[in-house]
mmCIF file of C-alpha atoms in Angstrom:
data_model
loop_
_atom_site.group_PDB
_atom_site.id
_atom_site.type_symbol
_atom_site.label_atom_id
_atom_site.label_comp_id
_atom_site.label_asym_id
_atom_site.label_seq_id
_atom_site.Cartn_x
_atom_site.Cartn_y
_atom_site.Cartn_z
ATOM 1 C CA MET A 1 -14.057 32.290 -92.774
ATOM 2 C CA ARG A 2 -10.622 33.179 -91.422
ATOM 3 C CA GLU A 3 -12.156 35.539 -88.917
ATOM 4 C CA ALA A 4 -14.581 32.857 -87.780
ATOM 5 C CA ILE A 5 -11.729 30.409 -87.110
ATOM 6 C CA ALA A 6 -9.834 33.123 -85.253
ATOM 7 C CA ALA A 7 -12.926 33.910 -83.191
ATOM 8 C CA ILE A 8 -13.342 30.233 -82.272
ATOM 9 C CA PHE A 9 -9.728 30.076 -81.071
ATOM 10 C CA ILE A 10 -10.055 33.279 -79.035
ATOM 11 C CA ILE A 11 -13.331 32.171 -77.458
ATOM 12 C CA PHE A 12 -11.812 28.814 -76.459
ATOM 13 C CA GLY A 13 -8.896 30.702 -74.911
ATOM 14 C CA LEU A 14 -11.268 32.876 -72.918
ATOM 15 C CA ILE A 15 -13.150 29.773 -71.718
ATOM 16 C CA VAL A 16 -9.857 28.280 -70.521
ATOM 17 C CA PHE A 17 -9.092 31.522 -68.692
ATOM 18 C CA LEU A 18 -12.542 31.389 -67.062
ATOM 19 C CA ILE A 19 -11.943 27.812 -65.896
ATOM 20 C CA SER A 20 -8.554 28.768 -64.481
ATOM 21 C CA ILE A 21 -10.081 31.705 -62.557
ATOM 22 C CA PHE A 22 -12.734 29.375 -61.097
ATOM 23 C CA GLY A 23 -9.953 26.997 -60.140
ATOM 24 C CA ILE A 24 -7.959 29.725 -58.381
ATOM 25 C CA PHE A 25 -10.972 30.578 -56.227
ATOM 26 C CA ARG A 26 -12.062 26.989 -55.590
ATOM 27 C CA PHE A 27 -8.776 25.439 -54.504
ATOM 28 C CA LYS A 28 -7.467 26.327 -51.071
ATOM 29 C CA TYR A 29 -3.846 25.218 -51.141
ATOM 30 C CA VAL A 30 -1.028 27.097 -52.861
ATOM 31 C CA LEU A 31 0.204 24.289 -55.071
ATOM 32 C CA ASN A 32 -3.319 23.414 -56.237
ATOM 33 C CA ARG A 33 -4.007 27.056 -56.976
ATOM 34 C CA MET A 34 -0.790 27.323 -58.960
ATOM 35 C CA HIS A 35 -1.892 24.405 -61.093
ATOM 36 C CA ALA A 36 -5.108 26.249 -61.917
ATOM 37 C CA ALA A 37 -3.308 29.506 -62.658
ATOM 38 C CA ALA A 38 -0.816 27.821 -64.986
ATOM 39 C CA LEU A 39 -3.708 26.561 -67.110
ATOM 40 C CA GLY A 40 -4.593 30.113 -68.104
ATOM 41 C CA ASP A 41 -0.998 31.188 -68.567
ATOM 42 C CA THR A 42 -0.111 28.423 -70.993
ATOM 43 C CA LEU A 43 -3.128 26.995 -72.807
ATOM 44 C CA GLY A 44 -5.412 30.031 -72.595
ATOM 45 C CA LEU A 45 -2.759 32.493 -73.681
ATOM 46 C CA GLY A 46 -1.558 30.146 -76.408
ATOM 47 C CA LEU A 47 -5.054 29.733 -77.855
ATOM 48 C CA ILE A 48 -5.730 33.473 -77.812
ATOM 49 C CA VAL A 49 -2.414 34.304 -79.488
ATOM 50 C CA VAL A 50 -2.935 31.608 -82.154
ATOM 51 C CA GLY A 51 -6.352 33.141 -82.807
ATOM 52 C CA LEU A 52 -4.771 36.564 -83.233
ATOM 53 C CA MET A 53 -2.177 35.086 -85.593
ATOM 54 C CA ILE A 54 -4.885 33.577 -87.791
ATOM 55 C CA TYR A 55 -6.764 36.878 -87.677
ATOM 56 C CA SER A 56 -3.859 39.004 -88.928
ATOM 57 C CA LEU A 57 -1.740 36.618 -91.080
ATOM 58 C CA ASN A 58 0.969 39.242 -91.528
ATOM 59 C CA PHE A 59 4.517 37.923 -91.266
ATOM 60 C CA PHE A 60 5.799 40.526 -88.813
ATOM 61 C CA VAL A 61 2.693 40.376 -86.655
ATOM 62 C CA VAL A 62 2.924 36.584 -86.494
ATOM 63 C CA ALA A 63 6.611 36.790 -85.573
ATOM 64 C CA LYS A 64 5.931 39.259 -82.762
ATOM 65 C CA LEU A 65 3.077 37.124 -81.422
ATOM 66 C CA LEU A 66 5.373 34.067 -81.527
ATOM 67 C CA LEU A 67 7.845 36.024 -79.417
ATOM 68 C CA ILE A 68 5.072 36.720 -76.896
ATOM 69 C CA ILE A 69 4.227 32.995 -76.669
ATOM 70 C CA LEU A 70 7.919 32.129 -76.373
ATOM 71 C CA PHE A 71 8.451 34.641 -73.579
ATOM 72 C CA PHE A 72 5.429 33.469 -71.604
ATOM 73 C CA TRP A 73 6.177 29.770 -71.997
ATOM 74 C CA LEU A 74 9.756 30.425 -70.951
ATOM 75 C CA SER A 75 9.069 32.655 -67.965
ATOM 76 C CA ALA A 76 5.846 31.250 -66.481
ATOM 77 C CA PRO A 77 7.245 27.777 -65.618
ATOM 78 C CA ILE A 78 10.294 29.388 -64.017
ATOM 79 C CA ALA A 79 8.123 31.650 -61.867
ATOM 80 C CA THR A 80 5.880 28.718 -60.938
ATOM 81 C CA HIS A 81 8.902 26.634 -60.021
ATOM 82 C CA SER A 82 10.248 29.410 -57.770
ATOM 83 C CA ILE A 83 6.918 29.842 -55.972
ATOM 84 C CA ALA A 84 6.542 26.092 -55.439
ATOM 85 C CA LYS A 85 10.079 25.840 -54.133
ATOM 86 C CA VAL A 86 9.537 28.626 -51.609
ATOM 87 C CA GLU A 87 6.287 26.977 -50.493
ATOM 88 C CA VAL A 88 7.940 23.586 -49.985
ATOM 89 C CA LEU A 89 10.992 25.062 -48.244
ATOM 90 C CA THR A 90 9.162 27.377 -45.843
ATOM 91 C CA ASN A 91 5.839 25.686 -45.051
ATOM 92 C CA LYS A 92 6.756 23.194 -42.383
ATOM 93 C CA ASN A 93 3.551 21.177 -42.174
ATOM 94 C CA TYR A 94 2.780 21.130 -45.854
ATOM 95 C CA GLU A 95 2.347 17.360 -45.950
ATOM 96 C CA GLU A 96 -0.555 17.633 -43.539
ATOM 97 C CA ARG A 97 -2.169 20.314 -45.627
ATOM 98 C CA VAL A 98 -1.762 18.279 -48.801
ATOM 99 C CA ARG A 99 -3.445 15.326 -47.141
ATOM 100 C CA GLU A 100 -6.297 17.415 -45.817
ATOM 101 C CA LYS A 101 -7.277 19.256 -48.959
ATOM 102 C CA MET B 1 -3.252 65.419 -13.337
ATOM 103 C CA ASP B 2 -6.339 63.425 -12.395
ATOM 104 C CA GLU B 3 -8.768 66.280 -12.792
ATOM 105 C CA LYS B 4 -10.006 66.828 -16.281
ATOM 106 C CA LYS B 5 -8.566 69.858 -17.973
ATOM 107 C CA SER B 6 -9.515 71.228 -21.325
ATOM 108 C CA PHE B 7 -7.366 70.369 -24.311
ATOM 109 C CA LEU B 8 -5.904 73.872 -24.543
ATOM 110 C CA LYS B 9 -4.860 73.838 -20.902
ATOM 111 C CA HIS B 10 -3.232 70.451 -21.404
ATOM 112 C CA LEU B 11 -1.372 71.810 -24.400
ATOM 113 C CA GLU B 12 -0.223 74.886 -22.490
ATOM 114 C CA ALA B 13 1.042 72.805 -19.614
ATOM 115 C CA TRP B 14 2.775 70.436 -22.014
ATOM 116 C CA VAL B 15 4.497 73.311 -23.784
ATOM 117 C CA ASP B 16 5.593 74.806 -20.463
ATOM 118 C CA GLY B 17 6.995 71.458 -19.411
ATOM 119 C CA GLU B 18 4.791 70.999 -16.340
ATOM 120 C CA GLU B 19 3.386 67.638 -17.409
ATOM 121 C CA VAL B 20 6.638 65.738 -17.399
ATOM 122 C CA ILE B 21 6.207 62.251 -16.017
ATOM 123 C CA LEU B 22 9.048 61.245 -13.759
ATOM 124 C CA ASP B 23 10.064 57.582 -14.080
ATOM 125 C CA ALA B 24 8.255 57.188 -17.342
ATOM 126 C CA ASP B 25 9.226 53.535 -17.779
ATOM 127 C CA LYS B 26 7.723 52.584 -14.426
ATOM 128 C CA TYR B 27 4.555 54.476 -15.253
ATOM 129 C CA ILE B 28 4.200 52.786 -18.609
ATOM 130 C CA SER B 29 4.683 49.324 -17.141
ATOM 131 C CA THR B 30 2.169 49.805 -14.332
ATOM 132 C CA ARG B 31 -0.636 51.693 -16.041
ATOM 133 C CA THR B 32 -3.803 49.899 -17.047
ATOM 134 C CA LYS B 33 -4.287 49.446 -20.734
ATOM 135 C CA LYS B 34 -7.029 51.355 -22.450
ATOM 136 C CA GLU B 35 -9.774 49.258 -23.905
ATOM 137 C CA LYS B 36 -9.487 49.441 -27.624
ATOM 138 C CA ARG B 37 -12.763 50.324 -29.182
ATOM 139 C CA SER B 38 -12.671 49.928 -32.911
ATOM 140 C CA TRP B 39 -15.003 48.846 -35.637
ATOM 141 C CA ARG B 40 -13.001 45.642 -35.968
ATOM 142 C CA HIS B 41 -14.275 44.581 -32.566
ATOM 143 C CA HIS B 42 -17.843 44.624 -33.786
ATOM 144 C CA PHE B 43 -17.291 43.268 -37.276
ATOM 145 C CA THR B 44 -15.164 40.188 -36.711
ATOM 146 C CA ILE B 45 -15.103 37.257 -39.091
ATOM 147 C CA GLN B 46 -17.232 35.333 -36.620
ATOM 148 C CA TYR B 47 -19.908 38.013 -36.782
ATOM 149 C CA VAL B 48 -19.882 37.971 -40.580
ATOM 150 C CA LYS B 49 -20.168 34.192 -40.643
ATOM 151 C CA GLU B 50 -23.179 34.305 -38.332
ATOM 152 C CA ASN B 51 -24.976 36.970 -40.358
ATOM 153 C CA LYS B 52 -24.359 35.836 -43.881
ATOM 154 C CA LYS B 53 -27.675 37.118 -45.138
ATOM 155 C CA LEU B 54 -27.116 40.658 -43.922
ATOM 156 C CA TYR B 55 -23.599 40.594 -45.320
ATOM 157 C CA GLY B 56 -24.827 39.484 -48.729
ATOM 158 C CA ILE B 57 -27.558 42.121 -48.834
ATOM 159 C CA LEU B 58 -25.135 44.850 -47.771
ATOM 160 C CA SER B 59 -22.474 43.848 -50.293
ATOM 161 C CA ILE B 60 -24.983 43.664 -53.143
ATOM 162 C CA GLY B 61 -26.439 47.020 -52.132
ATOM 163 C CA ILE B 62 -23.047 48.724 -52.010
ATOM 164 C CA SER B 63 -22.064 47.213 -55.378
ATOM 165 C CA VAL B 64 -25.310 48.335 -56.977
ATOM 166 C CA LEU B 65 -24.848 51.831 -55.550
ATOM 167 C CA PHE B 66 -21.331 52.113 -56.954
ATOM 168 C CA ILE B 67 -22.381 50.723 -60.327
ATOM 169 C CA ALA B 68 -25.210 53.267 -60.452
ATOM 170 C CA ILE B 69 -22.843 56.147 -59.638
ATOM 171 C CA MET B 70 -20.335 55.037 -62.280
ATOM 172 C CA LEU B 71 -23.015 54.548 -64.933
ATOM 173 C CA SER B 72 -24.529 57.954 -64.236
ATOM 174 C CA VAL B 73 -21.082 59.543 -64.567
ATOM 175 C CA VAL B 74 -20.491 57.713 -67.854
ATOM 176 C CA ASN B 75 -23.896 58.828 -69.047
ATOM 177 C CA SER B 76 -23.095 62.480 -68.469
ATOM 178 C CA LEU B 77 -19.707 62.321 -70.220
ATOM 179 C CA PRO B 78 -19.488 64.124 -73.561
ATOM 180 C CA GLU B 79 -19.859 61.903 -76.594
ATOM 181 C CA TYR B 80 -16.696 60.253 -77.842
ATOM 182 C CA GLY B 81 -15.305 61.861 -80.970
ATOM 183 C CA ASN B 82 -17.528 64.918 -80.833
ATOM 184 C CA ALA B 83 -15.884 67.972 -82.383
ATOM 185 C CA HIS B 84 -17.202 70.296 -79.683
ATOM 186 C CA ASN B 85 -15.761 68.397 -76.728
ATOM 187 C CA PRO B 86 -13.780 70.495 -74.228
ATOM 188 C CA ALA B 87 -10.665 68.389 -74.999
ATOM 189 C CA ASN B 88 -10.608 69.569 -78.625
ATOM 190 C CA ASN B 89 -9.191 73.040 -78.141
ATOM 191 C CA GLU B 90 -6.430 75.103 -79.679
ATOM 192 C CA VAL B 91 -3.677 73.380 -77.625
ATOM 193 C CA MET B 92 -4.316 70.008 -79.249
ATOM 194 C CA GLU B 93 -4.502 71.605 -82.691
ATOM 195 C CA ARG B 94 -1.169 73.328 -82.144
ATOM 196 C CA TYR B 95 0.466 70.083 -81.020
ATOM 197 C CA LEU B 96 -0.887 68.077 -83.930
ATOM 198 C CA GLU B 97 -0.305 70.692 -86.633
ATOM 199 C CA SER B 98 3.159 71.991 -85.809
ATOM 200 C CA GLY B 99 4.422 69.296 -83.445
ATOM 201 C CA ILE B 100 6.759 67.597 -85.916
ATOM 202 C CA GLU B 101 8.035 70.928 -87.208
ATOM 203 C CA GLU B 102 8.729 72.391 -83.768
ATOM 204 C CA THR B 103 10.040 69.355 -81.908
ATOM 205 C CA GLY B 104 11.163 67.015 -84.695
ATOM 206 C CA ALA B 105 9.639 63.999 -82.984
ATOM 207 C CA ILE B 106 7.234 61.707 -84.812
ATOM 208 C CA ASN B 107 5.877 60.428 -81.500
ATOM 209 C CA PHE B 108 3.753 63.387 -80.381
ATOM 210 C CA VAL B 109 3.725 62.222 -76.769
ATOM 211 C CA ALA B 110 7.528 62.341 -76.609
ATOM 212 C CA GLY B 111 7.462 65.772 -78.221
ATOM 213 C CA MET B 112 4.955 66.936 -75.628
ATOM 214 C CA ILE B 113 6.526 65.585 -72.465
ATOM 215 C CA LEU B 114 10.150 66.247 -73.429
ATOM 216 C CA ASP B 115 9.897 69.500 -75.360
ATOM 217 C CA TYR B 116 6.777 71.519 -74.638
ATOM 218 C CA ARG B 117 6.497 70.304 -71.062
ATOM 219 C CA ALA B 118 10.071 69.297 -70.361
ATOM 220 C CA PHE B 119 10.160 70.969 -66.964
ATOM 221 C CA ASP B 120 7.189 68.904 -65.841
ATOM 222 C CA THR B 121 9.112 65.752 -66.736
ATOM 223 C CA PHE B 122 12.160 67.102 -64.933
ATOM 224 C CA GLY B 123 10.022 67.451 -61.799
ATOM 225 C CA GLU B 124 8.780 63.886 -62.184
ATOM 226 C CA SER B 125 12.338 62.557 -62.426
ATOM 227 C CA ASN B 126 13.229 64.551 -59.326
ATOM 228 C CA VAL B 127 10.239 63.074 -57.502
ATOM 229 C CA LEU B 128 11.487 59.557 -58.334
ATOM 230 C CA PHE B 129 14.989 60.422 -57.159
ATOM 231 C CA LEU B 130 13.655 61.956 -53.923
ATOM 232 C CA ALA B 131 11.472 58.901 -53.282
ATOM 233 C CA VAL B 132 14.383 56.506 -53.610
ATOM 234 C CA MET B 133 16.528 58.773 -51.432
ATOM 235 C CA CYS B 134 13.840 58.706 -48.698
ATOM 236 C CA VAL B 135 13.797 54.901 -48.897
ATOM 237 C CA VAL B 136 17.596 54.919 -48.587
ATOM 238 C CA LEU B 137 17.324 57.116 -45.478
ATOM 239 C CA LEU B 138 14.806 54.779 -43.875
ATOM 240 C CA LEU B 139 15.935 51.301 -44.919
ATOM 241 C CA LYS B 140 19.647 51.304 -45.751
ATOM 242 C CA LYS B 141 21.382 49.145 -43.209
ATOM 243 C CA ASP B 142 24.102 50.568 -41.023
ATOM 244 C CA LYS B 143 25.396 49.930 -37.518
ATOM 245 C CA ASN B 144 22.386 51.443 -35.773
ATOM 246 C CA ASN B 145 19.532 49.510 -37.353
ATOM 247 C CA TYR B 146 21.165 46.172 -37.952
ATOM 248 C CA SER B 147 20.896 43.087 -35.784
ATOM 249 C CA GLU B 148 22.709 39.762 -35.855
ATOM 250 C CA GLN B 149 19.521 37.922 -36.667
ATOM 251 C CA GLU B 150 19.109 39.882 -39.889
ATOM 252 C CA GLU B 151 22.696 39.193 -40.822
ATOM 253 C CA GLN B 152 22.144 35.492 -40.284
ATOM 254 C CA GLU B 153 19.037 35.579 -42.500
ATOM 255 C CA ILE B 154 20.968 37.359 -45.231
ATOM 256 C CA GLN B 155 23.764 34.807 -44.979
ATOM 257 C CA GLU B 156 21.217 32.007 -45.323
ATOM 258 C CA ASP B 157 19.821 33.704 -48.410
ATOM 259 C CA ASP B 158 23.309 33.983 -49.889
ATOM 260 C CA TYR B 159 23.888 30.309 -49.124
ATOM 261 C CA PHE B 160 20.737 29.358 -51.011
ATOM 262 C CA ASP B 161 21.687 31.658 -53.879
ATOM 263 C CA THR B 162 25.169 30.239 -54.342
ATOM 264 C CA ASN B 163 24.612 26.551 -53.515
ATOM 265 C CA GLU B 164 21.755 25.829 -55.860
ATOM 266 C CA LYS B 165 21.414 22.216 -56.908
ATOM 267 C CA HIS B 166 18.731 22.795 -59.517
ATOM 268 C CA PRO B 167 19.488 26.229 -60.968
ATOM 269 C CA ILE B 168 16.316 26.546 -63.042
ATOM 270 C CA LEU B 169 15.775 30.179 -62.103
ATOM 271 C CA GLN B 170 19.394 31.040 -62.829
ATOM 272 C CA ILE B 171 19.378 29.430 -66.268
ATOM 273 C CA GLY B 172 16.107 31.167 -67.075
ATOM 274 C CA ALA B 173 17.460 34.502 -65.896
ATOM 275 C CA LYS B 174 20.586 33.973 -67.974
ATOM 276 C CA LEU B 175 18.416 33.502 -71.060
ATOM 277 C CA ILE B 176 15.842 36.192 -70.459
ATOM 278 C CA THR B 177 17.732 39.068 -68.803
ATOM 279 C CA PRO B 178 19.813 40.169 -71.840
ATOM 280 C CA LEU B 179 16.719 40.142 -74.037
ATOM 281 C CA VAL B 180 14.732 42.190 -71.511
ATOM 282 C CA ILE B 181 17.493 44.769 -71.113
ATOM 283 C CA LEU B 182 18.022 44.949 -74.880
ATOM 284 C CA TYR B 183 14.318 45.545 -75.402
ATOM 285 C CA GLY B 184 14.379 48.292 -72.759
ATOM 286 C CA ILE B 185 17.285 49.997 -74.538
ATOM 287 C CA TYR B 186 15.381 49.772 -77.824
ATOM 288 C CA VAL B 187 12.294 51.351 -76.252
ATOM 289 C CA ILE B 188 14.368 54.210 -74.821
ATOM 290 C CA LEU B 189 16.336 54.919 -78.013
ATOM 291 C CA ASN B 190 13.201 54.784 -80.170
ATOM 292 C CA GLY B 191 11.252 57.004 -77.787
ATOM 293 C CA HIS B 192 10.830 59.839 -80.308
ATOM 294 C CA LEU B 193 9.882 57.529 -83.178
ATOM 295 C CA SER B 194 7.509 54.964 -81.708
ATOM 296 C CA PRO B 195 5.411 54.541 -78.567
ATOM 297 C CA GLY B 196 7.581 54.261 -75.504
ATOM 298 C CA GLY B 197 10.238 56.516 -74.112
ATOM 299 C CA GLY B 198 12.257 57.043 -71.002
ATOM 300 C CA PHE B 199 9.757 55.991 -68.375
ATOM 301 C CA SER B 200 8.566 52.742 -69.963
ATOM 302 C CA GLY B 201 11.996 51.720 -71.231
ATOM 303 C CA GLY B 202 13.586 52.470 -67.874
ATOM 304 C CA THR B 203 10.986 50.333 -66.147
ATOM 305 C CA ILE B 204 11.770 47.427 -68.500
ATOM 306 C CA ILE B 205 15.508 47.726 -67.805
ATOM 307 C CA GLY B 206 14.778 47.864 -64.077
ATOM 308 C CA ALA B 207 12.723 44.683 -64.389
ATOM 309 C CA GLY B 208 15.667 42.973 -66.089
ATOM 310 C CA LEU B 209 18.018 44.059 -63.307
ATOM 311 C CA ILE B 210 15.548 42.825 -60.672
ATOM 312 C CA LEU B 211 15.308 39.450 -62.418
ATOM 313 C CA TYR B 212 19.083 39.116 -62.507
ATOM 314 C CA ALA B 213 19.440 40.140 -58.860
ATOM 315 C CA SER B 214 16.757 37.750 -57.659
ATOM 316 C CA ALA B 215 18.326 34.846 -59.549
ATOM 317 C CA TYR B 216 22.000 35.402 -58.805
ATOM 318 C CA GLY B 217 21.870 37.114 -55.444
ATOM 319 C CA GLN B 218 23.042 40.399 -54.070
ATOM 320 C CA LYS B 219 26.752 39.686 -54.119
ATOM 321 C CA LYS B 220 26.988 39.014 -57.835
ATOM 322 C CA MET B 221 24.941 42.122 -58.537
ATOM 323 C CA GLN B 222 27.296 44.222 -56.425
ATOM 324 C CA SER B 223 30.208 43.298 -58.646
ATOM 325 C CA PHE B 224 28.968 45.818 -61.191
ATOM 326 C CA PHE B 225 26.171 47.799 -59.550
ATOM 327 C CA THR B 226 27.005 49.251 -56.152
ATOM 328 C CA PHE B 227 25.557 52.162 -54.244
ATOM 329 C CA ARG B 228 28.221 54.446 -55.689
ATOM 330 C CA THR B 229 27.322 53.650 -59.296
ATOM 331 C CA PHE B 230 23.657 54.024 -58.408
ATOM 332 C CA THR B 231 24.087 57.560 -57.047
ATOM 333 C CA LYS B 232 26.488 58.494 -59.840
ATOM 334 C CA ILE B 233 24.086 57.412 -62.584
ATOM 335 C CA CYS B 234 21.084 59.077 -60.940
ATOM 336 C CA VAL B 235 22.803 62.390 -60.212
ATOM 337 C CA SER B 236 24.569 62.601 -63.577
ATOM 338 C CA GLY B 237 21.280 61.854 -65.336
ATOM 339 C CA LEU B 238 19.461 64.577 -63.449
ATOM 340 C CA LEU B 239 22.281 67.103 -63.962
ATOM 341 C CA THR B 240 22.482 66.356 -67.691
ATOM 342 C CA TYR B 241 18.734 66.803 -67.980
ATOM 343 C CA CYS B 242 18.955 70.088 -66.070
ATOM 344 C CA ALA B 243 21.802 71.380 -68.253
ATOM 345 C CA CYS B 244 20.097 70.325 -71.494
ATOM 346 C CA LYS B 245 16.861 72.006 -70.629
ATOM 347 C CA SER B 246 18.271 75.157 -69.019
ATOM 348 C CA TYR B 247 19.430 76.366 -72.419
ATOM 349 C CA SER B 248 15.889 77.353 -73.318
ATOM 350 C CA PHE B 249 15.634 79.392 -70.109
ATOM 351 C CA PHE B 250 18.924 81.143 -70.693
ATOM 352 C CA THR B 251 17.967 81.913 -74.280
ATOM 353 C CA GLY B 252 14.752 83.592 -73.220
ATOM 354 C CA ALA B 253 12.492 80.525 -72.914
ATOM 355 C CA ASN B 254 11.941 80.788 -76.632
ATOM 356 C CA HIS B 255 14.918 78.961 -78.189
ATOM 357 C CA VAL B 256 16.100 82.349 -79.498
ATOM 358 C CA GLY B 257 19.720 82.684 -80.513
ATOM 359 C CA TYR B 258 20.893 79.119 -80.719
ATOM 360 C CA GLU B 259 18.643 76.642 -82.433
ATOM 361 C CA ILE B 260 19.295 72.963 -81.829
ATOM 362 C CA PRO B 261 19.449 71.174 -85.201
ATOM 363 C CA LYS B 262 16.330 69.040 -85.489
ATOM 364 C CA GLY B 263 17.510 66.745 -88.243
ATOM 365 C CA ILE B 264 15.193 64.860 -90.544
ATOM 366 C CA ALA B 265 12.096 63.724 -88.710
ATOM 367 C CA GLY B 266 12.096 59.925 -88.604
ATOM 368 C CA ASN B 267 15.851 59.380 -88.303
ATOM 369 C CA ILE B 268 17.180 57.983 -85.070
ATOM 370 C CA LEU B 269 19.473 61.009 -84.631
ATOM 371 C CA SER B 270 16.870 63.727 -84.870
ATOM 372 C CA SER B 271 14.564 65.910 -82.846
ATOM 373 C CA GLY B 272 17.132 67.913 -80.936
ATOM 374 C CA PHE B 273 17.415 67.167 -77.273
ATOM 375 C CA ILE B 274 14.617 64.604 -77.012
ATOM 376 C CA LEU B 275 16.907 61.590 -77.468
ATOM 377 C CA PRO B 276 19.448 62.519 -74.741
ATOM 378 C CA LEU B 277 16.630 63.557 -72.410
ATOM 379 C CA ASN B 278 14.962 60.171 -72.978
ATOM 380 C CA ILE B 279 18.233 58.431 -72.142
ATOM 381 C CA CYS B 280 18.600 60.459 -68.915
ATOM 382 C CA VAL B 281 15.044 59.728 -67.806
ATOM 383 C CA GLY B 282 15.444 56.043 -68.666
ATOM 384 C CA LEU B 283 18.633 55.711 -66.620
ATOM 385 C CA ILE B 284 17.043 57.398 -63.610
ATOM 386 C CA VAL B 285 13.905 55.254 -63.782
ATOM 387 C CA ALA B 286 15.886 52.012 -64.189
ATOM 388 C CA CYS B 287 18.099 52.831 -61.196
ATOM 389 C CA THR B 288 15.070 53.810 -59.128
ATOM 390 C CA MET B 289 13.205 50.577 -59.858
ATOM 391 C CA TYR B 290 16.181 48.409 -58.999
ATOM 392 C CA GLY B 291 16.951 50.579 -55.959
ATOM 393 C CA PHE B 292 13.473 50.062 -54.513
ATOM 394 C CA TYR B 293 13.747 46.299 -54.974
ATOM 395 C CA ALA B 294 17.211 46.033 -53.454
ATOM 396 C CA LEU B 295 16.446 48.289 -50.497
ATOM 397 C CA PHE B 296 13.186 46.579 -49.607
ATOM 398 C CA THR B 297 14.603 43.062 -49.833
ATOM 399 C CA LYS B 298 18.192 43.277 -48.622
ATOM 400 C CA GLY B 299 18.438 46.819 -47.234
ATOM 401 C CA ASP B 300 21.412 47.625 -49.427
ATOM 402 C CA ILE B 301 22.017 48.339 -53.089
#
């Protein structure tokens, strides 16, 4: 039973990752693409790690997996923010591109 | 020079100095350009867009060919876990049976790369050091390869680094960097007990330094990590490694005469020279990683 629940979580995470990969290839503008990539980094990774937690249910394993989630949810938004800032600061006609696509 | 000579005759004349072009600048500015004939000319994006069908067939064919080659190779590999595989020979048995006794390291990989094959690892560290020295030769800025435009760009970067209105990256770096560096130190110090070691731990520390430098800028980094400290750490690490490992050469390559105390396998202070060697390798790798980043972005460490 526990393994089945864990499998459901992991499969949902993989589906989210698949959607985010489709999004990265479908969108053409940097900021849109970043939105798609962040989906996999936050929700997909979170679902997979929660599935692994349910699968193992050992205190130390759960603590280490929590650290992984914490690290990713702390670092991914910062990286995304930096990329978006560089895009806005350096791309001079970005308003046109936003309107077009 | 208009008549066609053979390549050897050209070479002979060039070596003798007969084919010197007087007023080379004038010649270069007046000569007609050669027509570039390359495969790019035929296969432009326009051409691909016009022949989508051919492109699709070709790409599928090439993919299928590669998949077939890979699958055939996999098919002819020996079975996994078979006792008669060529990888299961007396070397592996020796490592697994008497590895802990001879090296004192629980992590067999650390025992292998830092005891049995320590000179190989020494060469790898030297390769890293040489690579970063070549990058220093090519990219370090000095009076000869430095223009005002670059200086202005660097000043603009410094301005953005110091006058940040929304310091999200800096706050994040402040939180994450100590944890990353601490984890790298743990990986290095536990190299002989758990998976990890000098190379992986050094890379983690280098990543922490890169994060700090990219958040706080070059100037803040140079308050504690200059080019002098970089060379000092690298050279002292390499020399310590060399001195530690030369003892086995000077004692007959067999550890005869003076045996390093191995300690109890599993303690943090055990396994002879593996711990200090791990620390040396980790320092060199960390400095190299950060050195590459700093030289490629700012041209100075």
